[in-house]
Every structure is written in structure tokens, then in C-alpha cells.
Coordinates of N, CA, C and O in Angstrom, one line a residue:
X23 N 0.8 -1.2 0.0 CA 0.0 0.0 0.0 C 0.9 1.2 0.0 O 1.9 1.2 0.7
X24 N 0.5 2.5 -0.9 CA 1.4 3.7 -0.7 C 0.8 4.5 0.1 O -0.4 4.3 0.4
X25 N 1.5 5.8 0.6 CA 0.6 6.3 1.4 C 0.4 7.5 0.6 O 0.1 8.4 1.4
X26 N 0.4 8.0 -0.7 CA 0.3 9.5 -1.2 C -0.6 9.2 -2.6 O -0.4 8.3 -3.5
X27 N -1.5 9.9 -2.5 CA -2.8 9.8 -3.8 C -2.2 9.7 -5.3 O -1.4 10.5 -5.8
X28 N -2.5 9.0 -5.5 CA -2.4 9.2 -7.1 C -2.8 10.4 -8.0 O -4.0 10.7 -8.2
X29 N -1.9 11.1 -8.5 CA -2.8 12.1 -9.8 C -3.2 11.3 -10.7 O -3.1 10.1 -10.7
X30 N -3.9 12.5 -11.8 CA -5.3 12.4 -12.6 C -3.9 11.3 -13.5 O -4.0 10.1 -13.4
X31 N -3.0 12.0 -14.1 CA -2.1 11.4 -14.8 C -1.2 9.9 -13.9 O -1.1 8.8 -14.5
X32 N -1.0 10.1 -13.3 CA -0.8 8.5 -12.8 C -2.0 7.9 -13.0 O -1.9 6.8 -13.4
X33 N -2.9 8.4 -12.9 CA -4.5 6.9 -12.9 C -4.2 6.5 -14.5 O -4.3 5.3 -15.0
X34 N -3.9 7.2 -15.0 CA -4.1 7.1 -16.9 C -3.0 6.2 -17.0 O -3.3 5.1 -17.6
X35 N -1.4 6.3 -16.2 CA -0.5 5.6 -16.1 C -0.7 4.3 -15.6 O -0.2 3.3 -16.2
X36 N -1.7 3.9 -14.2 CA -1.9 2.8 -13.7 C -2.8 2.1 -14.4 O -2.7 0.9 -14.3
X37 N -3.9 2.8 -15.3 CA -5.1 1.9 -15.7 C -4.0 1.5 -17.2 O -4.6 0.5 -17.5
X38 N -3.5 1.7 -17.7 CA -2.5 1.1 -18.9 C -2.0 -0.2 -18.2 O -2.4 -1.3 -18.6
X39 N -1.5 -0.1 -17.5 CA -0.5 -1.3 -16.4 C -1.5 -2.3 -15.9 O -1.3 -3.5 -16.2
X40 N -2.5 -2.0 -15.1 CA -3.4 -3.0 -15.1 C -3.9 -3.5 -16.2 O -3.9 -4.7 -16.2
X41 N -4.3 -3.1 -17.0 CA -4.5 -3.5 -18.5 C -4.3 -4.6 -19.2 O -4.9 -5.5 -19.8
X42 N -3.0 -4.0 -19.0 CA -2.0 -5.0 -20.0 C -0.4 -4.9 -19.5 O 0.2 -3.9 -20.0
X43 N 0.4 -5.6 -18.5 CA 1.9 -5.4 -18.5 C 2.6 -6.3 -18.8 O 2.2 -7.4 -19.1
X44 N 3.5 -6.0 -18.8 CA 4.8 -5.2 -19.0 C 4.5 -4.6 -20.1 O 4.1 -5.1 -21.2
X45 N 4.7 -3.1 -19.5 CA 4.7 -2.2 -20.7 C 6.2 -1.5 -20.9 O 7.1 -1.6 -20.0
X46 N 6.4 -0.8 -22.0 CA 7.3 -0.2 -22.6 C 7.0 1.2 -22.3 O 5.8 1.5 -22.5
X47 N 7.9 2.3 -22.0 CA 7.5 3.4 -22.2 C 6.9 3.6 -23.6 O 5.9 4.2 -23.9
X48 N 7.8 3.0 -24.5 CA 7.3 2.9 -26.3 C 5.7 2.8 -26.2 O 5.0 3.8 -26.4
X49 N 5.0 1.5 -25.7 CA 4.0 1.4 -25.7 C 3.3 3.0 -24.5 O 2.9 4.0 -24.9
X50 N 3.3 2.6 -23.6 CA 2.9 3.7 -23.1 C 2.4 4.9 -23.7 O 1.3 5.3 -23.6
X51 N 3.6 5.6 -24.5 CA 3.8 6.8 -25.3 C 2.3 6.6 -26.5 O 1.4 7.4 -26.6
X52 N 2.5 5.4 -27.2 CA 1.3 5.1 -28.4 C -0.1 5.0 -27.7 O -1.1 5.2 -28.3
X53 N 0.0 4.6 -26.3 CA -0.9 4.3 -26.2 C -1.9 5.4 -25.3 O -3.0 5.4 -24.8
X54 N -0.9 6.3 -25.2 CA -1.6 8.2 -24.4 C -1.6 8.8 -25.7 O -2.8 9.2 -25.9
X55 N -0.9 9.2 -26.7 CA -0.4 9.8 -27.4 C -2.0 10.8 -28.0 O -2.1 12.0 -28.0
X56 N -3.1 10.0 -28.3 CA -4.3 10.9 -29.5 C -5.0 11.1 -27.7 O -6.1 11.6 -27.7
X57 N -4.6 10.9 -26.6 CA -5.2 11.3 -25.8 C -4.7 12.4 -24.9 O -5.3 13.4 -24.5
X58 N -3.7 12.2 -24.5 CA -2.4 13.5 -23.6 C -1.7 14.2 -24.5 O -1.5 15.4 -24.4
X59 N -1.2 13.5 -25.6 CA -0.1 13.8 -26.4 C 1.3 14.1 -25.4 O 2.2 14.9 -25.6
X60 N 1.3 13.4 -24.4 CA 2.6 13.3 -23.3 C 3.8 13.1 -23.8 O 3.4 12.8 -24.9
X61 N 4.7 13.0 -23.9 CA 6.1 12.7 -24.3 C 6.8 11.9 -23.9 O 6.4 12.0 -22.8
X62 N 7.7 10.9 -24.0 CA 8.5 9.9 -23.5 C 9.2 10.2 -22.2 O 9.2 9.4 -21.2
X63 N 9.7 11.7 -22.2 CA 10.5 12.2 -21.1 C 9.4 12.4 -19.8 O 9.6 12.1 -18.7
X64 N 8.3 13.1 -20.5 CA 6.9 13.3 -19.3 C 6.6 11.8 -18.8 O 6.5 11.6 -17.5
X65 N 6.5 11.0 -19.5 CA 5.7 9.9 -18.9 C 7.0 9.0 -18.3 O 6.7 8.0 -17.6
X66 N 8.2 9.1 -18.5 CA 9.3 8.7 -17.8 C 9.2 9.3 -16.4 O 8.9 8.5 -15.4
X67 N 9.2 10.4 -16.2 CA 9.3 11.4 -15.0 C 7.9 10.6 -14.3 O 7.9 9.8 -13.3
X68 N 7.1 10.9 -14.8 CA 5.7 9.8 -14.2 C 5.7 8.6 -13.9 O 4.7 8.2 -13.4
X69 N 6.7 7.8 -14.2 CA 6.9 6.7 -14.2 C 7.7 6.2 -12.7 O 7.3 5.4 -11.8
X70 N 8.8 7.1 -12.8 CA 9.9 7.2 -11.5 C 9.3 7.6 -10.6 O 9.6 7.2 -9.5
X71 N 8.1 8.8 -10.7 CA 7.2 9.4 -9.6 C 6.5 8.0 -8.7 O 6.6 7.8 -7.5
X72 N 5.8 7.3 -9.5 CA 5.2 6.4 -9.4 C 5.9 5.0 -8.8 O 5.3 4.3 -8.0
X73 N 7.4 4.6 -9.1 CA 8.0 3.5 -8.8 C 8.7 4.0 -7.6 O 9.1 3.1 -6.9
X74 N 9.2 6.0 -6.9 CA 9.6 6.3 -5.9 C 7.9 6.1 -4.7 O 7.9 6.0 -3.4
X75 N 6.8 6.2 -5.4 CA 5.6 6.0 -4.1 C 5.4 4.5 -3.8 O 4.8 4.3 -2.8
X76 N 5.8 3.2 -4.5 CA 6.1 1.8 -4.3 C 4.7 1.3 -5.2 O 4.2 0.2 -5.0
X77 N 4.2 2.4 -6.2 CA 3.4 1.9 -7.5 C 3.6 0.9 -8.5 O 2.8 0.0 -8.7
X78 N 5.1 1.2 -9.2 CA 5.4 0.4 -10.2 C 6.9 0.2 -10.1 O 7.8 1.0 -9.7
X79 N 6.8 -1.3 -10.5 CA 8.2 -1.5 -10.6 C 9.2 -1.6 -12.0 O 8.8 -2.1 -13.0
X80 N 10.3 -1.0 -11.9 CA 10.6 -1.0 -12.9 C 12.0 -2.1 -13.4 O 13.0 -2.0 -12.7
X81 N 11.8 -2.8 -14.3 CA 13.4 -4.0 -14.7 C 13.5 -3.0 -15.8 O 12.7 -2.4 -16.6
X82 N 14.9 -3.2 -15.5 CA 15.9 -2.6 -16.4 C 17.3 -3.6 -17.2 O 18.3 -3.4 -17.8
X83 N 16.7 -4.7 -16.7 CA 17.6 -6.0 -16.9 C 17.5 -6.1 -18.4 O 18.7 -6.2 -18.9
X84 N 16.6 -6.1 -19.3 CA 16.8 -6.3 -20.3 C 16.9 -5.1 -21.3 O 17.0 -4.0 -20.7
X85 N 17.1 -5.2 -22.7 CA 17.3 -3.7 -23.5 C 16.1 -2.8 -23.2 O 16.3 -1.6 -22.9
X86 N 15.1 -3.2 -23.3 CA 14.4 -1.9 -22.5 C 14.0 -2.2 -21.2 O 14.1 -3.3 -20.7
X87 N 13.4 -0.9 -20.7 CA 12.9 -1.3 -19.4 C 11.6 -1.5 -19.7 O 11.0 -1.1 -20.7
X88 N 11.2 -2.3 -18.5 CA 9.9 -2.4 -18.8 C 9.2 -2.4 -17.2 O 9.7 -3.0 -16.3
X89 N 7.8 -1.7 -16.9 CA 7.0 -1.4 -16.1 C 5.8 -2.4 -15.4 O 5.1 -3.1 -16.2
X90 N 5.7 -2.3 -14.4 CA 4.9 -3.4 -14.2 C 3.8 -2.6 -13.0 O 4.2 -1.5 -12.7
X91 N 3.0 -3.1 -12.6 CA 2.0 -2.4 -11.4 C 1.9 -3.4 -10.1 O 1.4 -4.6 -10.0
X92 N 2.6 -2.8 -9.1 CA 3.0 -3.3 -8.0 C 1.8 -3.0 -6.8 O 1.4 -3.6 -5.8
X93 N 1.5 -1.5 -7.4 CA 0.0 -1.3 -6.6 C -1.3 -2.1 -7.3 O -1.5 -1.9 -8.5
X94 N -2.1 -2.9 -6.5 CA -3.2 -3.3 -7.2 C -4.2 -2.4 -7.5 O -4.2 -1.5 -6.7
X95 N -5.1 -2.4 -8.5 CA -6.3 -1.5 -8.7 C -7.2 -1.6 -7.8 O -7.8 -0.6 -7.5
X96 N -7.4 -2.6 -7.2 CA -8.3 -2.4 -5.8 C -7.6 -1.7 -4.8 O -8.0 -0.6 -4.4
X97 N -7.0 -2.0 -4.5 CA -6.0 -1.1 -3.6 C -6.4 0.5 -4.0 O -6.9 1.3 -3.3
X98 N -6.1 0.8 -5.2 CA -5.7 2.3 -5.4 C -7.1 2.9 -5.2 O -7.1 4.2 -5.0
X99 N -8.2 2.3 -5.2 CA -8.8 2.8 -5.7 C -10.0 2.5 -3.9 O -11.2 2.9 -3.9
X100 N -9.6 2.0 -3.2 CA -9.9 1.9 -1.8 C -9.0 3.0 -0.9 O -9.3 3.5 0.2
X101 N -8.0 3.3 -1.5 CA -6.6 4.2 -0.9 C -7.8 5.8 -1.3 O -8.0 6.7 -0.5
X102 N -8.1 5.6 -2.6 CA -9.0 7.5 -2.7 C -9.9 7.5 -2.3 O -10.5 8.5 -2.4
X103 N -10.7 6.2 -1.5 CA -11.9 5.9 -1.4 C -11.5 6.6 -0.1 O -11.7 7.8 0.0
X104 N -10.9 6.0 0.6 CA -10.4 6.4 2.4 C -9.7 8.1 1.9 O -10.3 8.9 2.5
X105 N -9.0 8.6 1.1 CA -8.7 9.9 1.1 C -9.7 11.2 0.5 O -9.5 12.4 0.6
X106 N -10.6 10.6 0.1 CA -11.9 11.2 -0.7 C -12.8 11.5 0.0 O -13.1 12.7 0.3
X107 N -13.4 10.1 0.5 CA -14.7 10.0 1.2 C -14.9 11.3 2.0 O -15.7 12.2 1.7
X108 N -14.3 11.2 3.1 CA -14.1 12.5 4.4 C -14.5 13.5 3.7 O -15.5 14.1 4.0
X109 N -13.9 14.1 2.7 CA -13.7 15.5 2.2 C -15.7 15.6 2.0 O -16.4 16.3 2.7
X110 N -15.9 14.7 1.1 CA -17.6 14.5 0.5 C -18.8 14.5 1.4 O -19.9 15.0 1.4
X111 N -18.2 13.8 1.9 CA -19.3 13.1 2.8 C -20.1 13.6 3.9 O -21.1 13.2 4.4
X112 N -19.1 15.2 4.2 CA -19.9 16.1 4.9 C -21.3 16.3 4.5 O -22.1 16.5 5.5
X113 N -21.6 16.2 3.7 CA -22.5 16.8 3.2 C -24.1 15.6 3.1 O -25.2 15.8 2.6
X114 N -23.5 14.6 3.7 CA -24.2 13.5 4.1 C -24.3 12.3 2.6 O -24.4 12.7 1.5
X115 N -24.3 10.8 3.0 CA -24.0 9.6 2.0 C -25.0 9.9 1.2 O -24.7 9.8 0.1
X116 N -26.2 10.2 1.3 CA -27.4 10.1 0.7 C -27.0 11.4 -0.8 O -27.2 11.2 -2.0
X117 N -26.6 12.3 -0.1 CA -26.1 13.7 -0.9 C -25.4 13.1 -2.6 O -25.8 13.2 -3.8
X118 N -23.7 12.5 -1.6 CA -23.4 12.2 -2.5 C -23.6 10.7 -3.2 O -22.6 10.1 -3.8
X119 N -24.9 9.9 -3.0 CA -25.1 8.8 -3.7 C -25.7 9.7 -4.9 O -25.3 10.1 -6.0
X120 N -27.0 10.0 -4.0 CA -27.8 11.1 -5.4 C -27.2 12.0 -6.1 O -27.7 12.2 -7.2
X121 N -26.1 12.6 -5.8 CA -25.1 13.1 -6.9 C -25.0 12.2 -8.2 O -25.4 12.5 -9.4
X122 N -24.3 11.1 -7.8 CA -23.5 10.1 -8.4 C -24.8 9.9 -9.8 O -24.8 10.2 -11.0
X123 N -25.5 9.5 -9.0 CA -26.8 8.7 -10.0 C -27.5 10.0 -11.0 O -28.0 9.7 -12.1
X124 N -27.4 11.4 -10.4 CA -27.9 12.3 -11.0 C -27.2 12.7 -12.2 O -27.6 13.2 -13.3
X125 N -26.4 12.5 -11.9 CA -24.8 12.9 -12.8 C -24.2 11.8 -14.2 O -23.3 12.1 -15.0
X126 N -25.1 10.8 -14.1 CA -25.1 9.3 -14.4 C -23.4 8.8 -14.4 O -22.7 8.2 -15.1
X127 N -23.1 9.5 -13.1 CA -22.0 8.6 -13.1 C -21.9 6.9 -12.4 O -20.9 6.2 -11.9
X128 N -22.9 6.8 -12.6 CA -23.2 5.1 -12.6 C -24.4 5.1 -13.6 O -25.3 5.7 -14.1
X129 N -23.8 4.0 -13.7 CA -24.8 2.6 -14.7 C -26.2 2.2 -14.2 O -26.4 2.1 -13.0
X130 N -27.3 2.0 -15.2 CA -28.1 0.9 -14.3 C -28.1 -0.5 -13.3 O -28.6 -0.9 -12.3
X131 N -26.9 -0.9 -14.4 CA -26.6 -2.4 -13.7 C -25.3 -2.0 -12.1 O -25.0 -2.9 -11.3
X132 N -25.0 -0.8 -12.2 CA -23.8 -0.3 -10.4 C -24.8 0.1 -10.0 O -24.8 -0.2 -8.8
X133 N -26.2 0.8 -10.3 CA -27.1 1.4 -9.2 C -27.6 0.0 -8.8 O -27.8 -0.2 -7.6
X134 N -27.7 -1.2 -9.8 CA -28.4 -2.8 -9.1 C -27.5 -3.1 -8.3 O -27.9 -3.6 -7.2
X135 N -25.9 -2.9 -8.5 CA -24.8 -3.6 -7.9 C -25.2 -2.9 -6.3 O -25.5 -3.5 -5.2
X136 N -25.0 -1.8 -6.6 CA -24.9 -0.7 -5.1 C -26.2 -1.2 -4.3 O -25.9 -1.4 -3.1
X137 N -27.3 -1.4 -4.5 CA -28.6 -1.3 -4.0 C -28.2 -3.1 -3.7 O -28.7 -3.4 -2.6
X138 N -27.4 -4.1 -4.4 CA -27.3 -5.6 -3.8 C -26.2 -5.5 -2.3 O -26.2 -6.2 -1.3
X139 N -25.3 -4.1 -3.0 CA -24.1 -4.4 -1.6 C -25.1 -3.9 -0.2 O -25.0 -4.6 0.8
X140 N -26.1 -2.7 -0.2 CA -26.5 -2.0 0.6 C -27.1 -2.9 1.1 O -26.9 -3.1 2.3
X141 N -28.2 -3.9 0.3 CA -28.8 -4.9 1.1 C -27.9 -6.3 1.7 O -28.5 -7.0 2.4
X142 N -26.9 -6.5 1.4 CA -25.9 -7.7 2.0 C -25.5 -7.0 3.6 O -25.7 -7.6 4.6
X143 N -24.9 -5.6 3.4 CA -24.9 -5.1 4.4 C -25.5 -4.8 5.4 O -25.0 -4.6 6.5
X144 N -26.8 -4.7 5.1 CA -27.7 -4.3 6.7 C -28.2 -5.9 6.5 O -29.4 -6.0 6.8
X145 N -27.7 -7.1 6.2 CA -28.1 -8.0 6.3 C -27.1 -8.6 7.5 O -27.5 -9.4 8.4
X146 N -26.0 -8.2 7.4 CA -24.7 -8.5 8.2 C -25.0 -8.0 9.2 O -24.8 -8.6 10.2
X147 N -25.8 -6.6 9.2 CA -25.7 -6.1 10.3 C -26.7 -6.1 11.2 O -26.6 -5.3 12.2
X148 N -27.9 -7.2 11.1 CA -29.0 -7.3 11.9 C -28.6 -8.4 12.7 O -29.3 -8.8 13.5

């Protein structure tokens, strides 16, 4: 587990890696390129950012290096859950569910998923 949030650009960097690894900066570069238009040198610097927070590891053993993801995506993404939440939540769970759903930043089939976890939950908890 790392203890420092990921930026917008590391998530772009980590969801490549979970994806598909070992990647190449090569790859990397083609594969941001019609979307950041980032540069080999930028996404290098992001790369070392990322392997100094204990994200990704990097071999250098062979002619290129190649990157791998050391942080799991569940992890990372439980890690902004615990650094996020607090900030939001002021404003009460109900606030920002109805956000989410108003916003359609969920699906029909995550509002089914969410509405199965809520009921497992107070099932646990009776």
C-alpha cells in the first residue's frame, strides 16, 4: 500500500499497467499519445514518480525497461476511497449517492450492484 494519492495522470498511467503489462515506455507513449499527447520524457518522470511512491516496478535487466504495477487497482482505488470520502461526505452519504446517480455517473446495472451491496450489508448487520 502507498501512502500518497495518485494524480489524474498516474491513474491514466496505472489503468494502462493494469491493463496489459509489461509495458514499454514505447508502448505507453502510443498508447496516451491521441489522448495527452505526453512525451517519452513526461511519462518517464511519471513513471519514476510512481516507482519512488512503491506503485510500479521497474526492470531494467533487459534492452528496454519495462514497467509493471505493484499497486493493485483495488488497492488504489480503496486508498482515494479512504482519502476522498471524508472531504464529500460532509454533506451526508445520501447527498453524494444522489449526486453520483444524477450525474449518471453510474450505470443501471452499479445502481443494481450498489442497491445488492447495501442490502448484504444491513443484512450483516441485523
Amino acid at each position: 500500500m502507498i501512502n500518497k494519492s495518485l494524480s489524474d495522470g498516474e491513474w491514466k498511467l496505472m489503468n494502462l499497467l493494469w491493463d496489459e503489462s509489461p509495458l514499454t515506455i514505447g508502448d505507453m507513449v502510443s498508447a496516451l499519445r491521441d489522448d495527452t499527447g505526453w512525451t517519452k520524457a513526461t511519462i518517464n518522470i511519471m513513471l519514476n514518480r510512481l516507482a519512488d511512491k512503491g506503485a510500479v516496478k521497474i526492470d531494467a535487466t533487459g534492452r528496454r525497461k519495462l514497467f509493471y504495477p505493484l499497486l493493485s487497482r483495488d488497492e488504489a482505488v480503496r486508498q482515494e476511497v479512504r482519502n476522498t470520502l471524508p472531504k464529500i461526505k460532509a454533506g451526508g452519504i445520501g447527498l453524494l449517492v444522489n449526486t453520483m446517480a444524477q450525474e449518471s455517473y453510474l450505470s443501471d446495472s452499479e445502481i443494481d450492484e450498489l442497491y445488492r451491496i447495501l442490502k448484504e450489508g444491513r443484512r450483516e448487520h441485523e
